């Protein structure tokens, strides 16, 4: 069976854009798919920049809870946290010794920062090798990633091929599958929703705080009585993403008729978010309040992943002369 593997950055609580753009499609695909799917939280990559142990732990948990709350089936998908399978760091060493220095020096993720080299740690330089190990450790055939990760996949393939040239067919050379961005969820300021723009809606927040985020959506100053153009408004754009066709048509009417303010629309949007994600919100809370349960769910995946990891590492050690 073809093995599909991908990693998720653990950078905090996933927002509405992450849910609609990445989590939901992946969960749906994993239900329909007959592939052998591996999905992991890349929490060790975060160590290139995050120095707060509590943040490392919390971010990993929040990402795991969000995926589980959105219906990821841990029976179908091998779902684990990168740091729970430390074999990956051993493979990183062997692979690093097969990696030409210029290949890493030319990686965009490193090059972008090469004007401030004194701030760059070796981990950041080595990032693509850890990522190659993430993939090669599990004999992945296909790796779905965004465009920004294309170069890292090429590096992974080059490292695997170099290893195989030296030692025989030890590693599976993976194929990248570059995801076309299916949809772009706008943020509260109309730009792409992103944690780096501070414009997110976080549907896992308590209602009061989510309300504050919804109320902060930027609107124009058309007075309440006047008709409004729904297609120029961010509240409507977000509403449309989640509402039924009939409710979207009613909302469009409200805007065009006049006498309907942005405050009304925001209340409707908040209600829709709370309704749409009622179950996910509850599950997320449950998992975040019961960390033992959350750890237990992650342990199942780690065990499955570790079996595969150890078998690959045995092959690599043998090839290299360490067993
Ligand atoms: P952020 O921009 O908040 O840092 P990431 O780059 O970590 O988000 O993205 C994680 C995943 O979520 C990626 O698959 C990305 O394509 C998806 N994603 C992020 N923001 C959006 C958005 N506004 N609309 C749709 N998908 C998004
Ligand atoms: N570097 C990827 C990103 O920034 C995350 C990641 C780490 C990954 N290891 C991976 C993705 C292995 C695919 C396969 O999004």
CSV table of C-alpha atoms and ligand atoms in Angstrom, one decimal:
chain,number,residue,atom,x,y,z
A,1,UNK,CA,0.0,0.0,0.0
A,2,UNK,CA,1.2,3.5,-0.8
A,3,UNK,CA,2.3,5.4,2.3
A,4,UNK,CA,1.4,9.1,2.4
A,5,UNK,CA,3.2,11.1,5.1
A,6,UNK,CA,3.1,14.7,6.1
A,7,UNK,CA,4.2,16.9,9.0
A,8,UNK,CA,2.3,19.8,10.7
A,9,UNK,CA,4.2,22.7,12.3
A,10,UNK,CA,3.3,23.1,15.9
A,11,UNK,CA,3.0,26.8,16.3
A,12,UNK,CA,0.0,27.2,18.5
A,13,UNK,CA,-3.7,26.8,18.5
A,14,UNK,CA,-4.9,26.3,14.9
A,15,UNK,CA,-7.1,29.1,13.6
A,16,UNK,CA,-10.2,29.0,11.2
A,17,UNK,CA,-7.9,29.2,8.2
A,18,UNK,CA,-5.9,26.2,9.3
A,19,UNK,CA,-9.1,24.3,10.0
A,20,UNK,CA,-10.8,25.0,6.7
A,21,UNK,CA,-7.7,25.1,4.5
A,22,UNK,CA,-5.7,22.1,6.0
A,23,UNK,CA,-7.3,20.1,8.8
A,24,UNK,CA,-10.7,19.5,7.4
A,25,UNK,CA,-9.6,18.5,3.9
A,26,UNK,CA,-6.9,16.2,5.3
A,27,UNK,CA,-9.4,14.5,7.7
A,28,UNK,CA,-11.9,14.0,4.9
A,29,UNK,CA,-9.3,12.6,2.6
A,30,UNK,CA,-8.0,10.2,5.2
A,31,UNK,CA,-11.6,8.8,5.6
A,32,UNK,CA,-12.0,8.2,1.9
A,33,UNK,CA,-8.5,7.3,1.2
A,34,UNK,CA,-7.1,3.8,1.0
A,35,UNK,CA,-3.6,4.9,1.6
A,36,UNK,CA,-1.5,4.1,4.6
A,37,UNK,CA,-1.4,7.6,6.2
A,38,UNK,CA,1.2,9.0,8.6
A,39,UNK,CA,0.6,12.4,10.1
A,40,UNK,CA,2.8,14.0,12.7
A,41,UNK,CA,3.3,17.1,14.8
A,42,UNK,CA,6.7,18.5,14.0
A,43,UNK,CA,7.5,19.8,17.5
A,44,UNK,CA,11.2,19.3,17.3
A,45,UNK,CA,11.6,21.7,14.4
A,46,UNK,CA,10.1,24.4,16.7
A,47,UNK,CA,13.3,24.1,18.8
A,48,UNK,CA,15.2,26.2,16.3
A,49,UNK,CA,13.4,29.2,17.7
A,50,UNK,CA,11.1,28.5,20.6
A,51,UNK,CA,12.9,28.7,24.0
A,52,UNK,CA,9.9,28.3,26.3
A,53,UNK,CA,9.4,24.7,27.4
A,54,UNK,CA,5.8,25.4,28.4
A,55,UNK,CA,5.1,26.8,24.9
A,56,UNK,CA,6.7,23.7,23.2
A,57,UNK,CA,4.4,21.5,25.3
A,58,UNK,CA,1.2,23.6,24.9
A,59,UNK,CA,1.6,24.1,21.2
A,60,UNK,CA,2.1,20.4,20.6
A,61,UNK,CA,-1.0,19.6,22.7
A,62,UNK,CA,-3.1,22.3,21.1
A,63,UNK,CA,-2.3,21.1,17.6
A,64,UNK,CA,-3.0,17.5,18.5
A,65,UNK,CA,-6.3,18.4,20.3
A,66,UNK,CA,-7.4,20.4,17.3
A,67,UNK,CA,-6.8,17.6,14.8
A,68,UNK,CA,-8.5,15.0,17.0
A,69,UNK,CA,-11.4,17.4,17.7
A,70,UNK,CA,-11.9,17.8,14.0
A,71,UNK,CA,-12.4,14.1,13.6
A,72,UNK,CA,-9.0,12.6,12.8
A,73,UNK,CA,-9.4,8.9,13.2
A,74,UNK,CA,-6.4,7.5,15.0
A,75,UNK,CA,-7.3,4.0,13.9
A,76,UNK,CA,-6.9,4.9,10.2
A,77,UNK,CA,-4.1,7.4,10.5
A,78,UNK,CA,-0.8,6.9,12.3
A,79,UNK,CA,-0.9,10.2,14.3
A,80,UNK,CA,2.1,11.0,16.4
A,81,UNK,CA,4.4,13.7,17.8
A,82,UNK,CA,7.8,13.8,16.2
A,83,UNK,CA,9.6,14.0,19.6
A,84,UNK,CA,8.0,10.8,20.7
A,85,UNK,CA,10.1,8.9,18.2
A,86,UNK,CA,13.6,10.0,19.0
A,87,UNK,CA,15.0,7.5,16.4
A,88,UNK,CA,14.5,10.5,14.0
A,89,UNK,CA,17.5,12.3,15.5
A,90,UNK,CA,19.8,9.3,14.9
A,91,UNK,CA,18.8,9.1,11.3
A,92,UNK,CA,19.3,12.9,11.0
A,93,UNK,CA,23.0,12.3,11.8
A,94,UNK,CA,23.5,9.6,9.2
A,95,UNK,CA,21.7,11.6,6.6
A,96,UNK,CA,23.6,14.8,7.5
A,97,UNK,CA,26.8,13.0,6.7
A,98,UNK,CA,25.5,12.3,3.2
A,99,UNK,CA,24.4,15.9,2.6
A,100,UNK,CA,26.7,18.2,0.7
A,101,UNK,CA,27.2,21.5,2.5
A,102,UNK,CA,26.1,23.8,-0.4
A,103,UNK,CA,22.8,22.0,-0.6
A,104,UNK,CA,21.9,23.2,2.9
A,105,UNK,CA,23.5,26.6,2.4
A,106,UNK,CA,21.2,27.1,-0.7
A,107,UNK,CA,18.0,26.2,1.1
A,108,UNK,CA,15.6,29.1,1.1
A,109,UNK,CA,14.8,28.7,4.7
A,110,UNK,CA,18.4,29.3,5.6
A,111,UNK,CA,19.4,31.7,2.8
A,112,UNK,CA,16.6,34.1,3.8
A,113,UNK,CA,18.5,34.6,7.0
A,114,UNK,CA,22.0,34.6,5.7
A,115,UNK,CA,22.3,38.4,6.1
A,116,UNK,CA,22.1,37.9,9.8
A,117,UNK,CA,24.2,34.8,10.3
A,118,UNK,CA,25.2,35.7,13.9
A,119,UNK,CA,21.5,35.1,14.8
A,120,UNK,CA,21.3,31.8,13.0
A,121,UNK,CA,21.8,28.6,15.0
A,122,UNK,CA,23.0,25.3,13.5
A,123,UNK,CA,19.6,23.8,14.0
A,124,UNK,CA,18.1,26.2,11.5
A,125,UNK,CA,20.8,25.3,9.0
A,126,UNK,CA,20.2,21.6,9.6
A,127,UNK,CA,16.3,21.9,9.4
A,128,UNK,CA,16.1,20.2,6.0
A,129,UNK,CA,18.1,17.2,7.2
A,130,UNK,CA,15.7,16.7,10.1
A,131,UNK,CA,12.8,17.0,7.7
A,132,UNK,CA,14.4,14.4,5.4
A,133,UNK,CA,14.8,12.1,8.3
A,134,UNK,CA,11.1,12.7,9.2
A,135,UNK,CA,10.2,11.4,5.8
A,136,UNK,CA,12.8,8.7,5.1
A,137,UNK,CA,12.5,7.1,8.5
A,138,UNK,CA,8.9,6.0,7.6
A,139,UNK,CA,9.5,4.8,4.0
A,140,UNK,CA,7.1,7.4,2.8
A,141,UNK,CA,6.1,7.2,-0.9
A,142,UNK,CA,4.2,10.5,-1.2
A,143,UNK,CA,4.6,13.7,0.8
A,144,UNK,CA,1.8,16.3,0.4
A,145,UNK,CA,3.2,19.8,1.2
A,146,UNK,CA,2.6,23.4,0.3
A,147,UNK,CA,4.6,25.1,-2.5
A,148,UNK,CA,6.9,26.6,0.2
A,149,UNK,CA,8.2,23.1,1.1
A,150,UNK,CA,9.0,22.0,-2.5
A,151,UNK,CA,12.7,22.6,-2.1
A,152,UNK,CA,12.9,20.7,1.2
A,153,UNK,CA,11.4,17.7,-0.6
A,154,UNK,CA,14.0,18.0,-3.4
A,155,UNK,CA,16.7,18.0,-0.8
A,156,UNK,CA,15.1,14.9,0.8
A,157,UNK,CA,15.1,13.1,-2.5
A,158,UNK,CA,18.7,14.0,-3.2
A,159,UNK,CA,19.8,12.8,0.2
A,160,UNK,CA,17.9,9.5,-0.2
A,161,UNK,CA,19.4,9.0,-3.7
A,162,UNK,CA,22.9,9.7,-2.4
A,163,UNK,CA,22.5,7.3,0.4
A,164,UNK,CA,21.2,4.6,-2.0
A,165,UNK,CA,24.0,5.2,-4.4
A,166,UNK,CA,26.5,4.5,-1.7
A,167,UNK,CA,24.8,1.7,0.1
A,168,UNK,CA,22.2,0.1,-2.2
A,169,UNK,CA,18.5,0.4,-2.1
A,170,UNK,CA,18.1,1.1,1.6
A,171,UNK,CA,15.8,4.2,1.6
A,172,UNK,CA,12.5,4.8,-0.3
A,173,UNK,CA,12.9,7.9,-2.5
A,174,UNK,CA,9.6,9.9,-1.9
A,175,UNK,CA,7.5,11.9,-4.3
A,176,UNK,CA,6.3,15.4,-3.4
A,177,UNK,CA,2.7,16.2,-4.0
A,178,UNK,CA,2.3,19.9,-4.1
A,179,UNK,CA,-1.1,21.0,-2.8
A,180,UNK,CA,-2.8,23.6,-4.8
A,181,UNK,CA,-4.2,26.0,-2.2
A,182,UNK,CA,-7.9,25.0,-2.2
A,183,UNK,CA,-9.2,28.0,-0.5
A,184,UNK,CA,-7.9,31.1,1.2
A,185,UNK,CA,-9.8,32.1,4.4
A,186,UNK,CA,-9.7,35.8,4.9
A,187,UNK,CA,-8.7,37.2,8.3
A,188,UNK,CA,-10.4,39.9,10.4
A,189,UNK,CA,-8.6,42.6,8.3
A,190,UNK,CA,-9.4,41.0,4.9
A,191,UNK,CA,-5.9,39.8,4.3
A,192,UNK,CA,-5.2,36.0,4.3
A,193,UNK,CA,-5.9,34.7,7.8
A,194,UNK,CA,-2.5,34.0,9.4
A,195,UNK,CA,-1.0,34.0,12.9
A,196,UNK,CA,1.8,36.3,11.6
A,197,UNK,CA,-0.8,39.0,10.7
A,198,UNK,CA,-2.6,38.8,14.1
A,199,UNK,CA,-5.9,38.7,12.2
A,200,UNK,CA,-7.2,35.2,13.2
A,201,UNK,CA,-10.5,33.8,14.3
A,202,UNK,CA,-9.8,31.0,16.8
A,203,UNK,CA,-12.9,28.9,17.0
A,204,UNK,CA,-11.6,26.9,20.0
A,205,UNK,CA,-11.6,30.0,22.3
A,206,UNK,CA,-14.2,30.5,25.0
A,207,UNK,CA,-17.3,32.3,23.5
A,208,UNK,CA,-16.5,35.7,25.0
A,209,UNK,CA,-13.1,35.8,23.5
A,210,UNK,CA,-14.2,34.5,20.1
A,211,UNK,CA,-16.9,37.2,20.2
A,212,UNK,CA,-14.2,39.8,20.7
A,213,UNK,CA,-12.3,38.5,17.6
A,214,UNK,CA,-15.5,38.5,15.5
A,215,UNK,CA,-16.4,42.0,16.6
A,216,UNK,CA,-12.9,43.2,15.6
A,217,UNK,CA,-13.5,42.3,11.9
A,218,UNK,CA,-12.8,45.5,9.9
A,219,UNK,CA,-15.9,47.0,8.1
A,220,UNK,CA,-16.5,50.2,6.2
A,221,UNK,CA,-18.5,53.1,7.6
A,222,UNK,CA,-21.7,52.8,5.6
A,223,UNK,CA,-24.5,53.8,8.0
A,224,UNK,CA,-26.9,51.2,9.3
A,225,UNK,CA,-29.9,52.4,7.2
A,226,UNK,CA,-28.0,52.2,3.9
A,227,UNK,CA,-27.7,49.3,1.6
A,228,UNK,CA,-24.3,47.6,1.6
A,229,UNK,CA,-22.3,45.6,-0.9
A,230,UNK,CA,-21.8,42.1,0.6
A,231,UNK,CA,-19.1,41.3,-1.9
A,232,UNK,CA,-16.8,44.0,-0.5
A,233,UNK,CA,-17.3,43.0,3.2
A,234,UNK,CA,-15.1,40.6,5.2
A,235,UNK,CA,-17.9,39.6,7.6
A,236,UNK,CA,-20.0,38.4,4.6
A,237,UNK,CA,-17.0,36.6,3.1
A,238,UNK,CA,-16.5,34.6,6.2
A,239,UNK,CA,-20.2,33.9,6.6
A,240,UNK,CA,-20.4,32.6,3.1
A,241,UNK,CA,-17.6,30.1,3.7
A,242,UNK,CA,-19.7,28.3,6.4
A,243,UNK,CA,-23.4,29.1,5.7
A,244,UNK,CA,-25.8,27.1,3.6
A,245,UNK,CA,-26.8,28.5,0.2
A,246,UNK,CA,-30.2,29.6,1.5
A,247,UNK,CA,-28.7,31.4,4.6
A,248,UNK,CA,-26.1,33.1,2.4
A,249,UNK,CA,-28.9,34.3,0.1
A,250,UNK,CA,-30.8,35.7,3.0
A,251,UNK,CA,-27.7,37.4,4.3
A,252,UNK,CA,-27.0,38.9,0.9
A,253,UNK,CA,-30.6,40.3,0.9
A,254,UNK,CA,-30.1,41.8,4.4
A,255,UNK,CA,-27.1,43.7,3.1
A,256,UNK,CA,-28.6,44.9,-0.1
A,257,UNK,CA,-31.9,45.9,1.5
A,258,UNK,CA,-30.4,48.4,4.0
A,259,UNK,CA,-31.4,48.8,7.6
A,260,UNK,CA,-29.1,46.0,8.5
A,261,UNK,CA,-25.8,46.9,10.3
A,262,UNK,CA,-22.5,45.2,10.4
A,263,UNK,CA,-23.1,44.6,14.1
A,264,UNK,CA,-26.1,42.4,13.1
A,265,UNK,CA,-24.0,40.5,10.6
A,266,UNK,CA,-21.2,39.9,13.1
A,267,UNK,CA,-23.7,38.5,15.6
A,268,UNK,CA,-25.0,36.1,13.0
A,269,UNK,CA,-21.4,35.1,12.1
A,270,UNK,CA,-20.6,34.4,15.7
A,271,UNK,CA,-23.7,32.2,16.1
A,272,UNK,CA,-22.8,30.3,12.9
A,273,UNK,CA,-19.2,29.7,14.1
A,274,UNK,CA,-20.5,28.4,17.5
A,275,UNK,CA,-23.0,26.2,15.8
A,276,UNK,CA,-20.7,24.8,13.1
A,277,UNK,CA,-17.9,24.0,15.5
A,278,UNK,CA,-20.0,23.1,18.6
A,279,UNK,CA,-18.8,19.5,18.7
A,280,UNK,CA,-15.2,20.4,17.8
A,281,UNK,CA,-15.1,23.1,20.6
A,282,UNK,CA,-16.3,20.6,23.1
A,283,UNK,CA,-13.9,17.9,22.2
A,284,UNK,CA,-11.0,20.3,22.1
A,285,UNK,CA,-11.9,21.5,25.6
A,286,UNK,CA,-12.2,18.0,26.9
A,287,UNK,CA,-8.8,17.0,25.5
A,288,UNK,CA,-7.1,20.2,26.8
A,289,UNK,CA,-8.5,19.6,30.2
A,290,UNK,CA,-7.5,16.0,30.3
A,291,UNK,CA,-3.9,15.8,29.3
A,292,UNK,CA,-3.6,12.2,30.2
A,293,UNK,CA,-6.3,11.3,27.7
A,294,UNK,CA,-4.6,13.4,25.1
A,295,UNK,CA,-1.2,11.8,25.8
A,296,UNK,CA,-2.9,8.4,25.6
A,297,UNK,CA,-4.2,9.2,22.1
A,298,UNK,CA,-0.7,10.3,21.0
A,299,UNK,CA,0.9,7.2,22.5
A,300,UNK,CA,-1.1,4.8,20.2
A,301,UNK,CA,0.4,6.6,17.2
A,302,UNK,CA,3.9,6.8,18.6
A,303,UNK,CA,3.9,3.1,19.1
A,304,UNK,CA,2.9,2.3,15.6
A,305,UNK,CA,5.3,4.9,14.2
A,306,UNK,CA,8.2,3.6,16.3
A,307,UNK,CA,7.9,0.1,15.0
A,308,UNK,CA,8.4,1.3,11.4
A,309,UNK,CA,11.1,3.7,12.5
A,310,UNK,CA,13.1,1.0,14.2
A,311,UNK,CA,13.0,-1.3,11.2
A,312,UNK,CA,14.3,1.5,8.9
A,313,UNK,CA,17.0,2.4,11.3
A,314,UNK,CA,18.1,-1.2,11.5
A,315,UNK,CA,18.6,-1.2,7.7
A,316,UNK,CA,20.5,2.1,7.9
A,317,UNK,CA,22.8,1.0,10.7
A,318,UNK,CA,23.5,-2.2,9.0
A,319,UNK,CA,24.3,-0.4,5.7
A,320,UNK,CA,26.6,2.0,7.5
A,321,UNK,CA,28.5,-0.6,9.5
A,322,UNK,CA,26.9,0.1,12.8
A,323,UNK,CA,25.2,-3.3,13.2
B,1,LIG,P1,-0.1,30.6,9.4
B,1,LIG,O1,-0.2,31.4,8.1
B,1,LIG,O2,-1.1,31.0,10.4
B,1,LIG,O3,1.3,30.6,9.9
B,1,LIG,P2,0.6,28.0,8.5
B,1,LIG,O4,1.5,28.6,7.5
B,1,LIG,O5,1.2,27.3,9.7
B,1,LIG,O6,-0.4,29.1,9.0
B,1,LIG,O7,-0.4,27.0,7.7
B,1,LIG,C1,-0.7,25.7,8.2
B,1,LIG,C2,-1.7,25.1,7.1
B,1,LIG,O8,-2.9,25.8,7.1
B,1,LIG,C3,-1.2,25.1,5.7
B,1,LIG,O9,-1.6,23.9,5.1
B,1,LIG,C4,-1.9,26.3,5.1
B,1,LIG,O10,-2.1,26.2,3.7
B,1,LIG,C5,-3.2,26.3,5.8
B,1,LIG,N1,-3.7,27.7,5.9
B,1,LIG,C6,-3.1,28.7,6.7
B,1,LIG,N2,-3.8,29.9,6.6
B,1,LIG,C7,-4.8,29.6,5.8
B,1,LIG,C8,-5.9,30.5,5.3
B,1,LIG,N3,-6.0,31.7,5.6
B,1,LIG,N4,-6.7,29.9,4.4
B,1,LIG,C9,-6.6,28.6,4.0
B,1,LIG,N5,-5.7,27.8,4.5
B,1,LIG,C10,-4.7,28.3,5.3
B,2,LIG,N1,8.7,22.0,7.3
B,2,LIG,C1,7.3,21.7,7.2
B,2,LIG,C2,6.5,23.0,7.3
B,2,LIG,O1,7.1,24.1,7.6
B,2,LIG,C3,6.8,20.8,8.3
B,2,LIG,C4,7.4,19.5,8.3
B,2,LIG,C5,8.4,19.0,9.1
B,2,LIG,C6,7.1,18.5,7.3
B,2,LIG,N2,8.7,17.7,8.7
B,2,LIG,C7,8.0,17.4,7.6
B,2,LIG,C8,6.3,18.4,6.2
B,2,LIG,C9,8.0,16.2,6.9
B,2,LIG,C10,6.3,17.2,5.5
B,2,LIG,C11,7.1,16.1,5.8
B,2,LIG,O2,5.3,23.1,7.0
